[in-house]
XYZ file of C-alpha atoms in Angstrom:
306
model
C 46.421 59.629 82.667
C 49.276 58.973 80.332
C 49.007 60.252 76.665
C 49.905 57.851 74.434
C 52.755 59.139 72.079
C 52.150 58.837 67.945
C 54.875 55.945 67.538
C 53.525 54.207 70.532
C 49.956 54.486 69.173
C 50.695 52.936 65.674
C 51.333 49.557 67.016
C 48.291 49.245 68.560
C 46.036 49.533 65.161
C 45.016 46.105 64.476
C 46.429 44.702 61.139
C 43.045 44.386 58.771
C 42.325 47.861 59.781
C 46.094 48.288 58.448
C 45.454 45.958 55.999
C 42.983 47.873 54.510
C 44.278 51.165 54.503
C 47.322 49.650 52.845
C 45.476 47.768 50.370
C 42.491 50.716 49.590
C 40.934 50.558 45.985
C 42.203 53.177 44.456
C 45.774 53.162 45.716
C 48.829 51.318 43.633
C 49.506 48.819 46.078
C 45.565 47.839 45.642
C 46.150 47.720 42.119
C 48.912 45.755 42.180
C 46.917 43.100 44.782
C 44.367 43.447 41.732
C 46.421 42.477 39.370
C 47.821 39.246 41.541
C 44.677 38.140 42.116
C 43.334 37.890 38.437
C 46.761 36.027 37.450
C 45.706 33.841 40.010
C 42.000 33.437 39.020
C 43.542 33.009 35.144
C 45.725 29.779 36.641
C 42.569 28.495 38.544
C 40.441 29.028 35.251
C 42.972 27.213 33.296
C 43.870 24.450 35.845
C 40.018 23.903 35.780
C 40.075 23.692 31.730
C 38.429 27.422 31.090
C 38.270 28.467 28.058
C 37.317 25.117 27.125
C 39.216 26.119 23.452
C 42.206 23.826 22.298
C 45.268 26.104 22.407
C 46.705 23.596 19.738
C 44.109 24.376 17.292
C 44.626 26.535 14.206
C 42.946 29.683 14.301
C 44.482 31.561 11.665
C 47.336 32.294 9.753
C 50.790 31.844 10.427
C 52.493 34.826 11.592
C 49.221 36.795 11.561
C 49.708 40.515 13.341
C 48.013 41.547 16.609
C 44.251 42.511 15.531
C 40.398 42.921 16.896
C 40.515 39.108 15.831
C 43.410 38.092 17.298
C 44.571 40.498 20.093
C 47.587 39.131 20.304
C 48.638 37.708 16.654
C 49.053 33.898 15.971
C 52.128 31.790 15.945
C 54.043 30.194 13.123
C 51.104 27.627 13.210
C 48.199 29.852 13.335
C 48.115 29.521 16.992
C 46.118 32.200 19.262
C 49.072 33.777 21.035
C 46.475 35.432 23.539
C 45.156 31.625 24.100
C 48.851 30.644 25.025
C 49.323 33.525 27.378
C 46.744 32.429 28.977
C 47.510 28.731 29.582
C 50.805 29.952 30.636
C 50.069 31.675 34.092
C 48.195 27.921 34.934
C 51.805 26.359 34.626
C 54.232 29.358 35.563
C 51.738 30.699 38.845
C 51.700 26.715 39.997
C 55.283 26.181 39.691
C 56.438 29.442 41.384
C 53.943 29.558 44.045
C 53.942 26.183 44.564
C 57.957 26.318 44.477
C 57.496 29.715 47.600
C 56.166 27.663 49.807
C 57.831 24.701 50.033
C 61.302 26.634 50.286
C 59.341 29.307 52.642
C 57.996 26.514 54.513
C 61.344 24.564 54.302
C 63.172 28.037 55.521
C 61.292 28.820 58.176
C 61.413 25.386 59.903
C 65.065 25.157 59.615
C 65.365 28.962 60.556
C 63.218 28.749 63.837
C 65.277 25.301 64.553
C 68.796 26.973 64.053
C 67.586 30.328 65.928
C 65.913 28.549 69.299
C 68.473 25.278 69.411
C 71.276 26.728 68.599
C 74.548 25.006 68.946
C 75.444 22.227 67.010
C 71.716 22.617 65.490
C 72.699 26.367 64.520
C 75.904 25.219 62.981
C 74.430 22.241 60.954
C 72.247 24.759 59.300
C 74.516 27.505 58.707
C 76.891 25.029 56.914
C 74.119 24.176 54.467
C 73.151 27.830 53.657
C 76.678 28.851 53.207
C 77.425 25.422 50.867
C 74.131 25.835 48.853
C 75.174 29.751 48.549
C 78.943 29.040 47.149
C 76.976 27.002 44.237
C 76.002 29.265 41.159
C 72.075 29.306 41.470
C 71.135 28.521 37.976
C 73.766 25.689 37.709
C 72.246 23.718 40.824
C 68.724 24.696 39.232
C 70.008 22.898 36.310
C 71.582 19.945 37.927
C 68.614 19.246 39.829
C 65.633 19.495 37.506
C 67.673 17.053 35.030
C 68.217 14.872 38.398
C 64.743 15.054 38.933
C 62.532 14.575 35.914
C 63.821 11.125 35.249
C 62.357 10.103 39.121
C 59.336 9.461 40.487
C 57.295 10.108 43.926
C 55.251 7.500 45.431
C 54.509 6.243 41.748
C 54.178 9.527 40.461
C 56.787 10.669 37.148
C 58.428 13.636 38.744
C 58.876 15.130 34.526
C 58.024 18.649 33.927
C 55.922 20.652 36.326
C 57.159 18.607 39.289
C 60.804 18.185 38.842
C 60.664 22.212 38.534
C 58.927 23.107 41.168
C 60.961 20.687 43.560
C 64.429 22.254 42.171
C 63.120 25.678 42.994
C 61.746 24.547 46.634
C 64.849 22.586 47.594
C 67.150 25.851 46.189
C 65.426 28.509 47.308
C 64.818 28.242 51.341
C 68.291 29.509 52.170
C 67.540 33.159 52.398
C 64.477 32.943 54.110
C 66.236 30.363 56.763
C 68.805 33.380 57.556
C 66.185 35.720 58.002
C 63.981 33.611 60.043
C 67.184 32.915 62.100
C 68.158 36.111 63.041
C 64.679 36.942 64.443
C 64.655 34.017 66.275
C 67.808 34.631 68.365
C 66.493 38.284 68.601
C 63.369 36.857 70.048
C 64.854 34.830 71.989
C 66.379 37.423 74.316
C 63.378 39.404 74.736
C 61.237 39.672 78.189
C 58.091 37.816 77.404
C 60.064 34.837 76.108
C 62.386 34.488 79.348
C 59.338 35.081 81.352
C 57.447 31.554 79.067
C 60.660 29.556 80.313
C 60.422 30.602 83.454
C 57.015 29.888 83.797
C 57.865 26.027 82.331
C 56.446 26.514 79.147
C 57.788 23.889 76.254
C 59.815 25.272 73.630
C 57.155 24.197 71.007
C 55.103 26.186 72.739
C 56.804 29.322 73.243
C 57.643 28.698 69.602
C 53.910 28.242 68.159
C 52.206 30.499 70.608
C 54.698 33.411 70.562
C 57.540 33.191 68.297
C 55.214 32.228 65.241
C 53.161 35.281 65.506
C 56.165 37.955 65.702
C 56.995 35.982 62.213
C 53.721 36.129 60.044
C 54.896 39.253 58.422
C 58.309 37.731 57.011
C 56.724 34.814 56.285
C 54.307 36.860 53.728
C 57.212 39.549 52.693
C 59.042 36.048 51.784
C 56.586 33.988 50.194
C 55.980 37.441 48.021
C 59.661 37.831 47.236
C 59.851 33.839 46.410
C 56.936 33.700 44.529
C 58.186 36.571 41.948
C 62.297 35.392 41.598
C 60.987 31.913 40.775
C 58.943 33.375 38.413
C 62.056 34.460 36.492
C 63.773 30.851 37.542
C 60.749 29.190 35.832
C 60.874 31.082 32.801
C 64.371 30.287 32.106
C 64.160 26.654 33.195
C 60.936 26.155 30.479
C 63.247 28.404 27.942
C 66.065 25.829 28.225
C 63.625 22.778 27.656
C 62.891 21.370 30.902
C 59.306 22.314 31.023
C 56.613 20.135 30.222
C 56.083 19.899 26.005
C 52.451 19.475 26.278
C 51.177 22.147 27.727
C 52.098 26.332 27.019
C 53.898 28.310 29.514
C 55.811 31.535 29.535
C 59.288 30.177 28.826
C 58.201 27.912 26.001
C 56.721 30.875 24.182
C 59.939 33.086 24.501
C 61.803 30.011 23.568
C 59.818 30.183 20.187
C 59.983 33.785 20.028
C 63.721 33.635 20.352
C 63.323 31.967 16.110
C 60.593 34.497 15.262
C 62.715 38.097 15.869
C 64.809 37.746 12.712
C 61.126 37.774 10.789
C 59.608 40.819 12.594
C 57.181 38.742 14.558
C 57.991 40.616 17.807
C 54.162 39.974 19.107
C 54.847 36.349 20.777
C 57.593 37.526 23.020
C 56.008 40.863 23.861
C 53.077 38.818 25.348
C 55.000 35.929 27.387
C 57.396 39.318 28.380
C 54.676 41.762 29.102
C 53.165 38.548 31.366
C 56.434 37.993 33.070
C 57.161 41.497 33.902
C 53.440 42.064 35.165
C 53.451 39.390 37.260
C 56.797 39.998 39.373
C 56.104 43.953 38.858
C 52.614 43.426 41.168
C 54.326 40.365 43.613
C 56.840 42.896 44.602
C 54.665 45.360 45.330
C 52.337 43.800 46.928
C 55.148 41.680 49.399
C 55.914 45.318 49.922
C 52.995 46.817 50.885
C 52.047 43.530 52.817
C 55.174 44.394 55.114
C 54.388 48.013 55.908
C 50.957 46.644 56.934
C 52.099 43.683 58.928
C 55.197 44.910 60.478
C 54.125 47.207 63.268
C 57.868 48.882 63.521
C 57.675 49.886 59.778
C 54.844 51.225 60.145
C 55.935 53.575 63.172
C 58.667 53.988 60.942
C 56.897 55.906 58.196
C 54.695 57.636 60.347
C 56.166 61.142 60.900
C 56.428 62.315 64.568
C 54.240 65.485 65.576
């Protein structure tokens, strides 16, 4: 009987057993998952009009300093600065996750197309990520949100929220489409796939049954990546004035903050910055950790040999 060697072993521990060593309690990549999912439950909460409080409504003075009362000061019109944080992650979680997955989604299609095709399928593709890469990202972020938020979809006014999270979907698939490519032609050339052809299998088969699998872990280490840069894309896009007017959001309060420094009023752009950098801090690590538990070769990887 064979003895199965440590590296050879590793790969054969399912992934939620992996999953959940990865992801234990009381380590920092649990924390950081923690931390993700309570921005999360915070958008929910908000999108669902919890607290039920106005954020509009004045709840003390102007300018008043972080207290027991106020945890987080009030704004030049006595607005609850912790109440605005709040109501941010609603609009800056939706627009960046929302945002991920249409340019992971977008990626991956085009990646798996350009990878398995090939040819003049391959080149198509590789002409768009190279033209859409030559372009300045924020400029084409720009030029596209303004395109945008004067249309509408299927009767629906594209301003704010929508336009934004269409620019960053439509921008942001390239580097997930190169990624997804290269693992398809390195896929492509392994055993088990020649032996599918051979056996007549379709290539949307081979491609759903066997090539989507082998994937799942970029697709998560992507969305994870996506989801925290367009964090920092939404941010900047609300802080230039293309977000939405009527409801709070990260950018909007640093936008504010921006007039507030010269008076010592550091406490509004602390709190939209202290969200911000939370946020993308615990995506990161979590896309991290999610790839040492879902990638069977990193995981070999970091396991020493005896």
């Amino acid at each position: 009987m064979s003895v199965e060697s440590p590296r050879e072993a590793v790969t054969t521990v399912p992934g939620m057993s992996r999953m959940r060593q990865v992801f234990h309690p009381c380590g920092w990549p649990g924390v950081m998952l923690l931390v993700v999912l309570a921005y999360f439950m915070a958008a929910m909460l908000g999108g669902l009009g919890w607290p039920h409080d106005d954020w509009t409504q004045r709840v003390g003075p102007s300018f008043a300093p972080p207290s027991w009362e106020h945890w987080f000061g009030t704004d030049r019109l006595g607005r609850s600065v912790a109440m605005k944080t709040w109501l941010g992650a609603r609009l800056s979680v939706i627009i960046s996750c929302g945002g991920a997955a249409l340019a992971v989604g977008a990626g991956v299609l085009l990646g798996m197309l350009a990878g398995w095709r090939r040819g003049w399928v391959d080149a198509l593709v590789i002409w768009l990520c190279t033209t859409l890469s030559t372009v300045p990202r924020l400029m084409l972020l720009l030029a596209l949100a303004l395109l945008l938020r004067e249309q509408t979809l299927f009767g629906v006014s594209l301003y704010g929220a929508p336009s934004m999270l269409l620019a960053l979907g439509l921008t942001g698939w390239v580097g997930t489409c190169q990624v997804v490519r290269a693992e398809m032609i390195k896929l492509g050339a392994l055993n088990f796939v020649t032996a599918a052809r051979v056996l007549g299998a379709s290539g949307f088969d081979i491609a759903r049954r066997h090539a989507l699998p082998h994937l799942t872990h970029l697709i998560l280490v992507e969305f994870g990546l996506r989801v925290a840069g367009f964090i920092g894309a939404e941010v900047s896009l609300s802080f230039l004035g293309l977000g939405p007017a009527d409801q709070p959001s990260w950018g909007t309060m640093l936008e504010e903050a921006r007039l507030e420094i010269p008076q010592q009023v550091w406490w509004q752009m602390s709190a939209a910055f202290a969200a911000v950098f939370l946020f993308s801090l615990a995506m990161h690590e979590v896309s991290d950790a999610l790839r040492d538990a879902l990638d069977p070769r990193t995981g070999a990887e970091a396991r020493p040999e005896r």
